[in-house]
Short mmCIF file of C-alpha atoms in Angstrom, two decimals:
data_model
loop_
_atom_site.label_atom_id
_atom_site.label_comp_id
_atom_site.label_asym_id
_atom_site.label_seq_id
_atom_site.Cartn_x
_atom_site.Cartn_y
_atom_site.Cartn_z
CA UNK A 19 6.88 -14.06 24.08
CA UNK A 20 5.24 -12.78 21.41
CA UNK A 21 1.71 -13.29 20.65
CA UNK A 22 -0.42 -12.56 17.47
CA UNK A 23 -1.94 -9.20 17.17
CA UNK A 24 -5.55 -8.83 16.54
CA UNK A 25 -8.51 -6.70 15.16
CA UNK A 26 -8.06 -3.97 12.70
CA UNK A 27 -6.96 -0.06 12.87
CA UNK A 28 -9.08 2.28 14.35
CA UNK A 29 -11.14 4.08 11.21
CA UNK A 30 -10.19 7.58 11.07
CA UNK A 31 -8.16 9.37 14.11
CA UNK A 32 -11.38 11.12 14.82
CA UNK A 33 -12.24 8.58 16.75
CA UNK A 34 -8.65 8.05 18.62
CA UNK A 35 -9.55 6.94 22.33
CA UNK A 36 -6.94 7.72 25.38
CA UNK A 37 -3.87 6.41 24.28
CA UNK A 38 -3.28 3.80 27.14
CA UNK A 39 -6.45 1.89 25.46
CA UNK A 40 -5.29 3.20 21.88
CA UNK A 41 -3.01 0.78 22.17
CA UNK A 42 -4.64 -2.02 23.01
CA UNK A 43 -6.67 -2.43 19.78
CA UNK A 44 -4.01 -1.06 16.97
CA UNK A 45 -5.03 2.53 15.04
CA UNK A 46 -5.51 4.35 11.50
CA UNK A 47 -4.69 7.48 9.77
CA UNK A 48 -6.30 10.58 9.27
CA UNK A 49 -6.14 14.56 10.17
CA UNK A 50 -5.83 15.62 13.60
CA UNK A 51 -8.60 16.36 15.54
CA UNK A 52 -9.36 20.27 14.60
CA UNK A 53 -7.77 20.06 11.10
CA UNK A 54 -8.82 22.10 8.51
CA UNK A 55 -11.37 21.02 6.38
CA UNK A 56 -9.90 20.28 2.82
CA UNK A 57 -11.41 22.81 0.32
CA UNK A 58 -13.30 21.80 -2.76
CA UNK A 59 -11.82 24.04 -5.76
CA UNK A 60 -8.78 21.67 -5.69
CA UNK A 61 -10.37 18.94 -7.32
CA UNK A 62 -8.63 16.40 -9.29
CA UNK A 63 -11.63 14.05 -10.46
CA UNK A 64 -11.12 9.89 -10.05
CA UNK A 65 -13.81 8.07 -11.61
CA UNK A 66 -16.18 7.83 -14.74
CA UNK A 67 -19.76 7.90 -14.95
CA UNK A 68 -20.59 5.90 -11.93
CA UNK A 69 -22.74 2.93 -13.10
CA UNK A 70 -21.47 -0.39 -12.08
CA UNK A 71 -19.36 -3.06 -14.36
CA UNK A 72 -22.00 -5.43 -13.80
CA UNK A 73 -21.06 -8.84 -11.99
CA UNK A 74 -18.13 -9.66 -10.45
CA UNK A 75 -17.36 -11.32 -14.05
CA UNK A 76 -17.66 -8.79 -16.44
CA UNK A 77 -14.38 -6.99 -17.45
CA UNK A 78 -13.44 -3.97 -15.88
CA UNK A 79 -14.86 -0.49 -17.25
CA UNK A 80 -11.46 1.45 -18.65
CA UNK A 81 -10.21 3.48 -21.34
CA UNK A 82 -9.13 6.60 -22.34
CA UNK A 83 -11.24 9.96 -20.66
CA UNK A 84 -10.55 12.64 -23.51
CA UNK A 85 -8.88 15.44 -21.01
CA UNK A 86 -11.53 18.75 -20.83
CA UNK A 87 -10.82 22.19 -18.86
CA UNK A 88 -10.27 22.52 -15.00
CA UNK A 89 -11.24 18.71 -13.24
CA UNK A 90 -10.57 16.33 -16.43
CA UNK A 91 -7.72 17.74 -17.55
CA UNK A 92 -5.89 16.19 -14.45
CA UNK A 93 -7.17 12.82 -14.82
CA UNK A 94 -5.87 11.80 -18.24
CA UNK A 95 -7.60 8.14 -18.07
CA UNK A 96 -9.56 6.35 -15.01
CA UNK A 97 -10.89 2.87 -14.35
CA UNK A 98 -13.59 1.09 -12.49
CA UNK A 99 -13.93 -2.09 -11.66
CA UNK A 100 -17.25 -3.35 -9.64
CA UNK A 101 -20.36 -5.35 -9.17
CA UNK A 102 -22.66 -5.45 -6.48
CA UNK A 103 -20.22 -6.94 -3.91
CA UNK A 104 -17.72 -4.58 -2.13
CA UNK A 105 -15.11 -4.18 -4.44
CA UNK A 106 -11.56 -2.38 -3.41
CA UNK A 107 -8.21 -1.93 -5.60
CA UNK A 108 -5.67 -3.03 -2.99
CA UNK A 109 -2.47 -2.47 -4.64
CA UNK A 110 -1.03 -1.02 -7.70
CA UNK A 111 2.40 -1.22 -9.60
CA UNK A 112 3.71 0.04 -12.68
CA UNK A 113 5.94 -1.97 -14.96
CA UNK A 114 7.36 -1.99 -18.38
CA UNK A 115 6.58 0.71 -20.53
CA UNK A 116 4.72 2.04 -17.95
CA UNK A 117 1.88 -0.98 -17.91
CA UNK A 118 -0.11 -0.43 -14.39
CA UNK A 119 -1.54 -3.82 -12.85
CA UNK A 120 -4.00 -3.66 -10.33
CA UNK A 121 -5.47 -5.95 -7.72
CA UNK A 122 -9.00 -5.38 -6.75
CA UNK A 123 -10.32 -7.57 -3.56
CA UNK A 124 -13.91 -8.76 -4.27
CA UNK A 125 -16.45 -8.95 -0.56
CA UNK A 126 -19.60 -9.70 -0.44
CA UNK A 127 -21.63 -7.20 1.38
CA UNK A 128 -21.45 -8.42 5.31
CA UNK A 129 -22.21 -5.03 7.50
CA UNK A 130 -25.19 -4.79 10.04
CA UNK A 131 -26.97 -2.27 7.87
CA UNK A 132 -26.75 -3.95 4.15
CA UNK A 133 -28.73 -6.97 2.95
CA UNK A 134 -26.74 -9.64 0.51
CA UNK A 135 -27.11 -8.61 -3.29
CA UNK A 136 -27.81 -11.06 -5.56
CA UNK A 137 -24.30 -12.12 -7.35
CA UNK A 138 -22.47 -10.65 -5.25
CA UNK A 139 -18.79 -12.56 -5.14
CA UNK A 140 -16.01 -13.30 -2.97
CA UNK A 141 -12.62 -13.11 -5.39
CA UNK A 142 -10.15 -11.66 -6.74
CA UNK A 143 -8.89 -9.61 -9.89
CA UNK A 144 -5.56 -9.14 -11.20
CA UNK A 145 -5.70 -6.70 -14.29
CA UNK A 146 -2.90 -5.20 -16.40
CA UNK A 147 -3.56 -1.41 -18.14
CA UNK A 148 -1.25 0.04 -21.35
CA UNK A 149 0.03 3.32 -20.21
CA UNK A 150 -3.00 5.29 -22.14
CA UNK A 151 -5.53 2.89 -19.88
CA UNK A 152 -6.08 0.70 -22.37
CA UNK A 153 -7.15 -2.91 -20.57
CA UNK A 154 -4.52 -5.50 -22.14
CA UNK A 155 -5.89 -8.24 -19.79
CA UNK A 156 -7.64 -8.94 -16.37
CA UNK A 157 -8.04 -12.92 -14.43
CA UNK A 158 -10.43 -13.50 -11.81
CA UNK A 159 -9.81 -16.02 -9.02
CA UNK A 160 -12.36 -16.87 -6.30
CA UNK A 161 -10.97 -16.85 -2.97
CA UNK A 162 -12.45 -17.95 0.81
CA UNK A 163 -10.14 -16.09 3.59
CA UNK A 164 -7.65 -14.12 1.57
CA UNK A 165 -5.91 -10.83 3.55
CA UNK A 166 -3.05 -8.05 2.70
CA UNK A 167 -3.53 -8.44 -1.30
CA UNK A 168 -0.67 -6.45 -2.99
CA UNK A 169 0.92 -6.14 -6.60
CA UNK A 170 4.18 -5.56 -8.05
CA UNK A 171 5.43 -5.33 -11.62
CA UNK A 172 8.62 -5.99 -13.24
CA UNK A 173 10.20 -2.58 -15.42
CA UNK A 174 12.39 -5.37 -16.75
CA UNK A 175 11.84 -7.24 -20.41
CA UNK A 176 9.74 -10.07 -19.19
CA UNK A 177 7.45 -7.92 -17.88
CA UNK A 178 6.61 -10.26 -15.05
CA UNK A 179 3.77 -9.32 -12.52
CA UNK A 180 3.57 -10.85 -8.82
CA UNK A 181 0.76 -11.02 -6.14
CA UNK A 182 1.26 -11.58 -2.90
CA UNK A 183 -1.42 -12.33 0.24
CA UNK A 184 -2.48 -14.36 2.85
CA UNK A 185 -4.52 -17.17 2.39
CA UNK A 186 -5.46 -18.59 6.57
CA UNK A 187 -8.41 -20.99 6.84
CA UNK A 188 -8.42 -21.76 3.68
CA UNK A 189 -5.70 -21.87 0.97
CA UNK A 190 -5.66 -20.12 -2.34
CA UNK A 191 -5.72 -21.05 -6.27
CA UNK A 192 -3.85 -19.37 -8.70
CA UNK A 193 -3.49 -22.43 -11.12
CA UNK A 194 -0.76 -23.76 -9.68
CA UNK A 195 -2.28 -25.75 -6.17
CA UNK A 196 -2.90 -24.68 -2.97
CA UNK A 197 -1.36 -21.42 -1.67
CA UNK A 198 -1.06 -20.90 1.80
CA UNK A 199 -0.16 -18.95 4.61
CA UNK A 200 1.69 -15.93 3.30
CA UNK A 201 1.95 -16.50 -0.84
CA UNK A 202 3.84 -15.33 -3.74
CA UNK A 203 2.68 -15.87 -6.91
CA UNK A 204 4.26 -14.50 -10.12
CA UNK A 205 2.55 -13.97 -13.66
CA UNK A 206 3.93 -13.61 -16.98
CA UNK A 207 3.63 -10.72 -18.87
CA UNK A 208 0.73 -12.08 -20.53
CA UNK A 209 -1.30 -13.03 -16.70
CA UNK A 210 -0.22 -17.03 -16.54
CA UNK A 211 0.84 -18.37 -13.27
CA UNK A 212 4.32 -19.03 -13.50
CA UNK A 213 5.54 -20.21 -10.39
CA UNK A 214 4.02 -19.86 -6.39
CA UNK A 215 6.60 -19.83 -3.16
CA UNK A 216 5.32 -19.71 0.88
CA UNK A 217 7.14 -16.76 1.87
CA UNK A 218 6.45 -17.05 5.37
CA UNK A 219 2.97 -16.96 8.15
CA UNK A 220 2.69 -13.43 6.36
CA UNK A 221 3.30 -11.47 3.93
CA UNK A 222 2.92 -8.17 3.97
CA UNK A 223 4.56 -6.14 0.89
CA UNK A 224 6.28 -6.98 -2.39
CA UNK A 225 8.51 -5.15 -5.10
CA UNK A 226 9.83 -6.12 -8.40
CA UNK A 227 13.24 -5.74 -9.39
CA UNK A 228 14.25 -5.54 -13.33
CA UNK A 229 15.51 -9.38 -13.53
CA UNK A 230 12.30 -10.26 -13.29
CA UNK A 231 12.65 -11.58 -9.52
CA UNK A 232 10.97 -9.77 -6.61
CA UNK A 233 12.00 -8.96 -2.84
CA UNK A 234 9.12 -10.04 0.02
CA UNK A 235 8.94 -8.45 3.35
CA UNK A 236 6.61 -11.26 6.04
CA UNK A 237 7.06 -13.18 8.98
CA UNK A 238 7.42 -16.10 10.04
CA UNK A 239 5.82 -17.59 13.39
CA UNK A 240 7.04 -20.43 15.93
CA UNK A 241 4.26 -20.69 18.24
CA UNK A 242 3.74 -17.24 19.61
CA UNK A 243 6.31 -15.37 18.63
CA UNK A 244 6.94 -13.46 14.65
CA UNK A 245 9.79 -12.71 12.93
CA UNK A 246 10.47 -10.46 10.38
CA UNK A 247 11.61 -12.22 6.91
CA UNK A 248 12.71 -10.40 3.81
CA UNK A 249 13.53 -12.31 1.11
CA UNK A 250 15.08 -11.11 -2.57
CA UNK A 251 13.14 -14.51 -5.29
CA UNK A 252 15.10 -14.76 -8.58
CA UNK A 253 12.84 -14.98 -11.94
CA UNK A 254 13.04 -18.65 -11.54
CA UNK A 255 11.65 -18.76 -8.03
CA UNK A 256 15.17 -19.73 -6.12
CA UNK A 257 16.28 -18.01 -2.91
CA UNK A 258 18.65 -15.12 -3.81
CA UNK A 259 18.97 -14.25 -0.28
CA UNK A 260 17.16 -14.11 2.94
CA UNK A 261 17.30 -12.41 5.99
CA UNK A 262 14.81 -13.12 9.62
CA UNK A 263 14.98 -10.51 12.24
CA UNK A 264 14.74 -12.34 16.01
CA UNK A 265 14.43 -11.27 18.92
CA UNK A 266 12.00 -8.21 18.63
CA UNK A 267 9.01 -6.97 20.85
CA UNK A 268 5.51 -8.42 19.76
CA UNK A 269 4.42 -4.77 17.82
CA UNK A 270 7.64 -5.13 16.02
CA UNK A 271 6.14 -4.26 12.00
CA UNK A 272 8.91 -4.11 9.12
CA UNK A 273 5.69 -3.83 6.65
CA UNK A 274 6.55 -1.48 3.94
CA UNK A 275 9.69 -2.61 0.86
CA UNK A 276 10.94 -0.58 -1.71
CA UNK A 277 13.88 -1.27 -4.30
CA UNK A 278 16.33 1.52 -5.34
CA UNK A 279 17.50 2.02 -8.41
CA UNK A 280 20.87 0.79 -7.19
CA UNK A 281 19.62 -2.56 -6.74
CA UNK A 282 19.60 -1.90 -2.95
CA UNK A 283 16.55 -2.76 -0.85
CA UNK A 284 14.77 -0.99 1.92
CA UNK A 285 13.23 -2.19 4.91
CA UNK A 286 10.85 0.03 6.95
CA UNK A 287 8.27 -0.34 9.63
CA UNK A 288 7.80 -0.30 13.46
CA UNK A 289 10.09 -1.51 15.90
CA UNK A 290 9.63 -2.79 19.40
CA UNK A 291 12.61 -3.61 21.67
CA UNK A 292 16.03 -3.82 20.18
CA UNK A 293 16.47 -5.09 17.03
CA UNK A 294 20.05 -6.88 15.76
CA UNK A 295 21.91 -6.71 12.46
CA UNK A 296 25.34 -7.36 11.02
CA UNK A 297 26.29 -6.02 14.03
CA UNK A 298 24.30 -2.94 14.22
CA UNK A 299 21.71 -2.33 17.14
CA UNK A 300 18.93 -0.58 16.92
CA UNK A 301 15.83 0.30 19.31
CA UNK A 302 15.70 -0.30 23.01
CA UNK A 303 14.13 -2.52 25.84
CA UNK A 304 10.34 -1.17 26.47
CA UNK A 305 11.05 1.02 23.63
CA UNK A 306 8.88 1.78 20.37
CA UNK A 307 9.32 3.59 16.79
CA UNK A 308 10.72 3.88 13.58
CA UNK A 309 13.09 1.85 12.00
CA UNK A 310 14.78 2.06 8.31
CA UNK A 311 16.93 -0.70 7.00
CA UNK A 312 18.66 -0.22 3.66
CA UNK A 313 20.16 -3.75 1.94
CA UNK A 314 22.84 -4.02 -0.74
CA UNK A 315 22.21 -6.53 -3.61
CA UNK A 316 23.36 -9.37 -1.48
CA UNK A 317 21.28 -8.68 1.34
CA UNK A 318 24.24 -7.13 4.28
CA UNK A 319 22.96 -4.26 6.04
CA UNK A 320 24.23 -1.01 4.31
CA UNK A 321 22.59 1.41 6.80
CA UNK A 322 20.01 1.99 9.28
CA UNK A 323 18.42 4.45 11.07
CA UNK A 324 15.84 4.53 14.04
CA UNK A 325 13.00 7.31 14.84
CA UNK A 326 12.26 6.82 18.42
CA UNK A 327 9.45 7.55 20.48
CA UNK A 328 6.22 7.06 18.02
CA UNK A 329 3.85 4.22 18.18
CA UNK A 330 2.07 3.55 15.17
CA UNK A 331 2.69 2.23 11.74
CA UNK A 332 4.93 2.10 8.26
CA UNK A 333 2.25 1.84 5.57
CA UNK A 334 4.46 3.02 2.29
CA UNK A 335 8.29 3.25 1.68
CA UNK A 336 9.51 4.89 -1.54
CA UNK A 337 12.97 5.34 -3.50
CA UNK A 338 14.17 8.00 -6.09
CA UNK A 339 15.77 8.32 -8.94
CA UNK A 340 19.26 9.12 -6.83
CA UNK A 341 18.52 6.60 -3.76
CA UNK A 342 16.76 9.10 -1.11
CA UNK A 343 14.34 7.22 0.86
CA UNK A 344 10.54 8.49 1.29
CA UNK A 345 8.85 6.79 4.43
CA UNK A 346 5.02 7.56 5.48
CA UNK A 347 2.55 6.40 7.85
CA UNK A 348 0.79 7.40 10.86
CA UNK A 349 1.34 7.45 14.73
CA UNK A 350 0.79 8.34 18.22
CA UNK A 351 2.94 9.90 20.77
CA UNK A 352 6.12 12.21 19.23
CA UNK A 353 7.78 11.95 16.22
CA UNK A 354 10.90 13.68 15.90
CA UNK A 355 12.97 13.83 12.88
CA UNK A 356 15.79 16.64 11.56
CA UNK A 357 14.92 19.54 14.07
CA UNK A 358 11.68 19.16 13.36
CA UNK A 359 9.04 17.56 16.02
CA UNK A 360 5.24 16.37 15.19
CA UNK A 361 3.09 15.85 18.95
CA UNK A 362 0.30 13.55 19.58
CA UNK A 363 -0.95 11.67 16.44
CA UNK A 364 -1.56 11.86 13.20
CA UNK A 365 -0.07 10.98 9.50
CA UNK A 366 3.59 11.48 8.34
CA UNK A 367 6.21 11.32 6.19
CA UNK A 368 10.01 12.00 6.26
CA UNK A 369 12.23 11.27 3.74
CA UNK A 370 16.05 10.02 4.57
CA UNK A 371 18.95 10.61 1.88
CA UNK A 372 20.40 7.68 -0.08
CA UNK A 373 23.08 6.70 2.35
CA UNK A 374 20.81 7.47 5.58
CA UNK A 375 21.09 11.32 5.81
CA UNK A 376 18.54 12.65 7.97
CA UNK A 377 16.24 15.13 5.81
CA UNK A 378 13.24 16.06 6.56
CA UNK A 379 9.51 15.39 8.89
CA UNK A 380 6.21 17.07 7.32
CA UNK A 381 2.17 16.14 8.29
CA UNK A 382 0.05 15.60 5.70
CA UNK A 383 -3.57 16.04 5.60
CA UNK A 384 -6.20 13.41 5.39
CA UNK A 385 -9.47 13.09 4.38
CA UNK A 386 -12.51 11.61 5.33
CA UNK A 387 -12.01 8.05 4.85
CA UNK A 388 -8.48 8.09 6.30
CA UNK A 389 -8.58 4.30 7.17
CA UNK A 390 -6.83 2.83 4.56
CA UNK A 391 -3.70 4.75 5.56
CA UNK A 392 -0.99 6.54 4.04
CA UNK A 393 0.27 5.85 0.16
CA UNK A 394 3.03 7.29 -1.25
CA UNK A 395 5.22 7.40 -4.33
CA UNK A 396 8.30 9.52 -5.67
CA UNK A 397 8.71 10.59 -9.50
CA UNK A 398 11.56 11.30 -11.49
CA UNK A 399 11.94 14.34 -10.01
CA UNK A 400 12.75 13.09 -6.82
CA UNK A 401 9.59 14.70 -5.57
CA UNK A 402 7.32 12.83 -2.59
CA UNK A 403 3.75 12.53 -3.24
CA UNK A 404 1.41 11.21 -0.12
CA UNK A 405 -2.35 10.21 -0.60
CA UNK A 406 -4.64 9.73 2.94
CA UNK A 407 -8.15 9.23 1.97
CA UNK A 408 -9.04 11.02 -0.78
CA UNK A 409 -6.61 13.99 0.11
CA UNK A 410 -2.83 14.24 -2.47
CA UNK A 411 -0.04 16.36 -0.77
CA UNK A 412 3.37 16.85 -2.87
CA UNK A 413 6.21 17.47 -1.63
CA UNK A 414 9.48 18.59 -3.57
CA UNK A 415 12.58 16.60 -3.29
CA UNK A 416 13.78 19.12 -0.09
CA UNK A 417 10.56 19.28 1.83
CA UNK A 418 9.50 22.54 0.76
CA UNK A 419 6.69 24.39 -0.81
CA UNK A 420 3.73 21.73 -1.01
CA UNK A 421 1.08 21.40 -3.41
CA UNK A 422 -2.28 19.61 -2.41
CA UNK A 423 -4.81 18.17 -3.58
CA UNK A 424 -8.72 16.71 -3.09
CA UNK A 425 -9.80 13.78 -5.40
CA UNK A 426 -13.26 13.92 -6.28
CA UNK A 427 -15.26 11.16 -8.32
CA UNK A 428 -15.37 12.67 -12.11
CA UNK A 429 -19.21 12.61 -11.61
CA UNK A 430 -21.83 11.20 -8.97
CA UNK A 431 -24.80 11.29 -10.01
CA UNK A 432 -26.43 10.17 -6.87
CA UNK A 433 -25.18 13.26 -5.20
CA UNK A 434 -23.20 11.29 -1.91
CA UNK A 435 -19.88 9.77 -2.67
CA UNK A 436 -16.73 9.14 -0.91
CA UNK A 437 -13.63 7.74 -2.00
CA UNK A 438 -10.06 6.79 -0.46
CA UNK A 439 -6.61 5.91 -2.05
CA UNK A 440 -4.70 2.61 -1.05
CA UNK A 441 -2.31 2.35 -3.50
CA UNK A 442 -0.20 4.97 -5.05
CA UNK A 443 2.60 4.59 -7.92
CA UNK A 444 5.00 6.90 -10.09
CA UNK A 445 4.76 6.88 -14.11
CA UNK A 446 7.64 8.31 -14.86
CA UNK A 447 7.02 11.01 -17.23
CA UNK A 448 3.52 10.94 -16.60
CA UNK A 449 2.57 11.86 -13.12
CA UNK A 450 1.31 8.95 -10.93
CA UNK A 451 -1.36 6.49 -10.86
CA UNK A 452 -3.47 5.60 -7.76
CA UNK A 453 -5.81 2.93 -6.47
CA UNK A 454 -8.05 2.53 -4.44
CA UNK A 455 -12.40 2.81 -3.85
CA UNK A 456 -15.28 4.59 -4.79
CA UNK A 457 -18.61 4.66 -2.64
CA UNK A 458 -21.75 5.86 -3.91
CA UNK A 459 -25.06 6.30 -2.64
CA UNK A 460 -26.06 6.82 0.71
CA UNK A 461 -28.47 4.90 3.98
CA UNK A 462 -28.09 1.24 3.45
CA UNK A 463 -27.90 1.22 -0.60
CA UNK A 464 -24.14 2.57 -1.10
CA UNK A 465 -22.12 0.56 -3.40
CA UNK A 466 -18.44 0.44 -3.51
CA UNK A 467 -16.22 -0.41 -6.67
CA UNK A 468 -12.46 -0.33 -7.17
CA UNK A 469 -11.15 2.21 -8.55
CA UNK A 470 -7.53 2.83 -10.50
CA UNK A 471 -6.52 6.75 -12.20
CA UNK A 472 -4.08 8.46 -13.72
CA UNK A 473 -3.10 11.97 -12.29
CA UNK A 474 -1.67 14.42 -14.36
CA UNK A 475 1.99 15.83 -13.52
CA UNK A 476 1.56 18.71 -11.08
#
C-alpha cells in the first residue's frame, strides 16, 4: 500500500543528511559537497532596477532593456513582477509567435524571522509577454491552498494558454466554479477561461500541443495508494486518450511531460517497483530509478527505457527539433547512463535519442539556491540547456564542449541578492527565456519578486 508522501525537498544538497534518513524526508538539488565555486565574470544579468511593482495588483514591471556591452547585451528584455508578499514565477511556456506566459505564485510572508507587510496577498498571476517583452495582458486570481502551479502555451493558431495546480482544502476560481484537486484550466489567447477539467488528486506538469489541446501528467488516489495518469485534452476539453499506471511502489514520480514535434509524448520521472505497459516491464521489486516513457499520438507505448539504481527526482523533460529526449533532475546513490557513471548525489541530465538510443550522462553545476531544482530546455539546435539556481550550463546536441553560465540581477542596489531559476523555455531563434525569483535585501527585510528574462543565444 501506498501512502501519501509528505514535507518538501531538502534545500540545497549542502545540507544532504546520511542517506538512510535522506530518504525519509524527500531531497533537492544543488552542487556536490566540495564543488567549485561558480565564478563571477560569467554574468548574464536577470532583472531591472530592483524597486518593487507595488501591490500585488499593480501590473507587472516589463519591457524592452535596450542591450549595452558585456552583462546587458545577454539579456535582451527582463520582467518583474512583485509586491510586498513573496512572489515566485513558477512556470513558463512559450507559444505562438514566440508569446511567453508566465505564472507567478503570490505568499504572504509566513517565516519565523519576517513580520506580515501590509498588502501583502495570497494569489495568483497569469501574464502573457510579445516576443520583444512587451506585456499584452496579465489576470490575477486570489487563491487559499493552491500547490505545483505550471503553464503551457499553445504554438498553434488559437494561441490557447493552460494552467494547471492543485487546489486541497480549498478549491480554486478561475471564472468558471470551483476547481479542485488537481485542475486544468485553459485560456484563450486573449486570458478568458475557456473551459476547467479535474485531471486527477494531482497534477503535476502540463504541455501544449498545436491543436490547441494539452497532455497532463497527475495521479490519481484510492485511499492510500497513487497512480500515475497522463492524459492528452482536445481544444474542446474531451478525453483524447488516457493512460493510469498501477501497481507501482509508493515513491513512484512520472512528474515531468514533454511533446515532440512528432506529436509523440514523453513520460519521465521516478520509478519504484516494476512498472507495466503494453506489455513492456520495467523496474524491479525493492528497486528504484529512472524511467522514460515515449507515447505515439494515440497514447500506445512506443518505447521505454529505465536508469536503475538512483533515488531522487525528474524535475524537467525536453524534446528537439528531431525527437531526442533531454531528461534532468537530481539524485542520490549511482546514476549510470552510456559508459558513463555519476556517484553519490547531485544534479543531472542525460539525453536519450528519438527512438530511445542511449546518449549521453553529464553533472551540472548549481548554485546557491539550488532548491527549486533542475530546469531545462532544448533549442533549435538540438542543444540542452540546464538552469540549477542561478547557475546556466549548455550542452551541444552530443554532450560535448559546455558553455556555462552565472545569472546575476541586472543591478542590486542594496548590495545582497540571490536569485534561482524554476522555469526554463526555448525561443526558437532567440535563445531561451527563464523564470523564476529574485531576493533582495538581507536580515529579516529581504523581499522576493518573480522574475521572467530573455537570454541571448550563446
Amino acid at each position: 500500500m501506498r501512502s501519501e508522501r509528505a514535507g518538501r525537498w531538502f534545500q540545497g544538497w549542502r545540507w544532504l543528511a546520511p542517506l538512510a534518513l535522506l530518504w525519509g524526508v524527500g531531497l533537492a538539488c544543488g552542487s556536490e559537497p566540495g564543488a567549485p565555486e561558480a565564478p563571477g565574470e560569467e554574468a548574464a544579468p536577470g532583472t531591472d532596477d530592483g524597486a518593487n511593482a507595488g501591490s500585488g495588483t499593480m501590473p507587472p514591471k516589463s519591457g524592452t532593456q535596450p542591450p549595452s556591452e558585456g552583462e546587458g547585451a545577454q539579456v535582451p528584455w527582463e520582467a518583474r513582477v512583485g509586491g510586498p508578499q513573496d512572489d515566485s514565477g513558477t512556470g513558463v511556456a512559450v507559444g505562438r509567435d514566440g508569446d511567453v506566459v508566465l505564472v507567478v505564485s503570490q505568499s504572504p510572508r509566513q517565516d519565523a524571522d519576517r513580520e506580515p507587510v501590509a498588502g501583502e496577498r495570497l494569489g495568483v498571476v497569469l501574464g502573457r509577454y510579445g516576443a520583444d517583452g512587451t506585456p499584452r495582458w496579465t489576470r490575477e486570481f486570489p487563491r487559499e491552498r493552491l500547490s505545483d502551479l505550471r503553464v503551457a502555451a499553445s504554438p498553434g493558431p488559437d494561441g490557447a494558454v493552460f494552467l494547471t495546480g492543485n487546489a486541497f482544502l480549498y478549491p480554486a476560481n478561475f471564472g468558471l466554479g470551483p476547481a479542485q484537486d488537481g485542475f486544468l484550466v485553459r485560456f484563450s489567447e486573449d486570458g478568458e477561461a475557456t473551459w476547467q477539467q479535474r485531471v486527477g488528486q494531482k497534477a503535476q506538469a502540463v504541455v501544449a500541443d498545436v491543436e490547441g489541446g494539452a497532455v497532463v501528467a497527475g495521479e490519481e488516489w484510492v485511499g492510500a495508494l497513487k497512480d500515475p495518469v497522463l492524459t492528452h485534452y482536445a481544444a474542446d476539453g474531451s478525453v483524447r486518450w488516457t493512460r493510469r499506471f498501477t501497481g507501482t511502489g509508493e515513491d513512484t514520480a512520472l512528474h515531468a511531460v514533454a511533446l515532440a514535434p512528432s506529436g509523440r509524448v514523453v513520460l519521465a520521472g521516478q520509478l519504484e517497483d516494476t512498472l507495466e505497459v503494453d506489455g513492456e516491464s520495467f523496474g524491479a521489486k525493492g528497486r528504484r530509478g529512472f524511467v522514460v516513457l515515449e507515447f505515439d499520438e494515440a497514447g500506445k507505448l512506443v518505447w521505454g527505457r529505465e536508469l536503475p539504481g538512483a533515488k531522487g527526482r525528474v524535475t524537467a523533460v525536453a524534446v528537439g527539433p528531431q525527437g531526442g529526449v533531454s531528461v534532468a533532475g537530481d539524485f542520490a546513490g549511482l546514476l549510470v547512463w552510456g559508459g558513463t557513471s555519476l556517484g553519490t548525489q547531485g544534479p543531472f541530465v542525460f539525453a536519450v535519442g528519438a527512438e530511445g538510443e542511449v546518449r549521453w550522462l553529464k553533472q551540472p553545476e548549481c548554485g546557491e539556491e539550488a532548491q527549486e531544482g533542475v530546469a531545462a530546455a532544448v533549442d533549435e539546435s538540438g542543444a540542452v540547456s540546464v538552469a540549477c539556481g542561478d547557475v546556466l550550463t549548455r550542452y551541444p546536441m552530443d554532450g560535448s564542449d559546455q558553455a556555462r553560465r552565472v545569472l546575476r540581477a541586472r543591478e542590486c542596489p542594496s548590495g545582497q541578492c540571490a536569485l534561482a531559476v524554476t522555469g526554463l523555455a526555448a525561443m526558437p531563434g532567440q535563445g531561451l527565456v527563464a523564470s523564476g525569483w529574485l531576493r533582495e535585501g538581507g536580515g529579516d527585510a529581504w523581499n522576493q519578486d518573480a522574475l521572467l528574462w530573455r537570454i541571448a543565444p550563446w
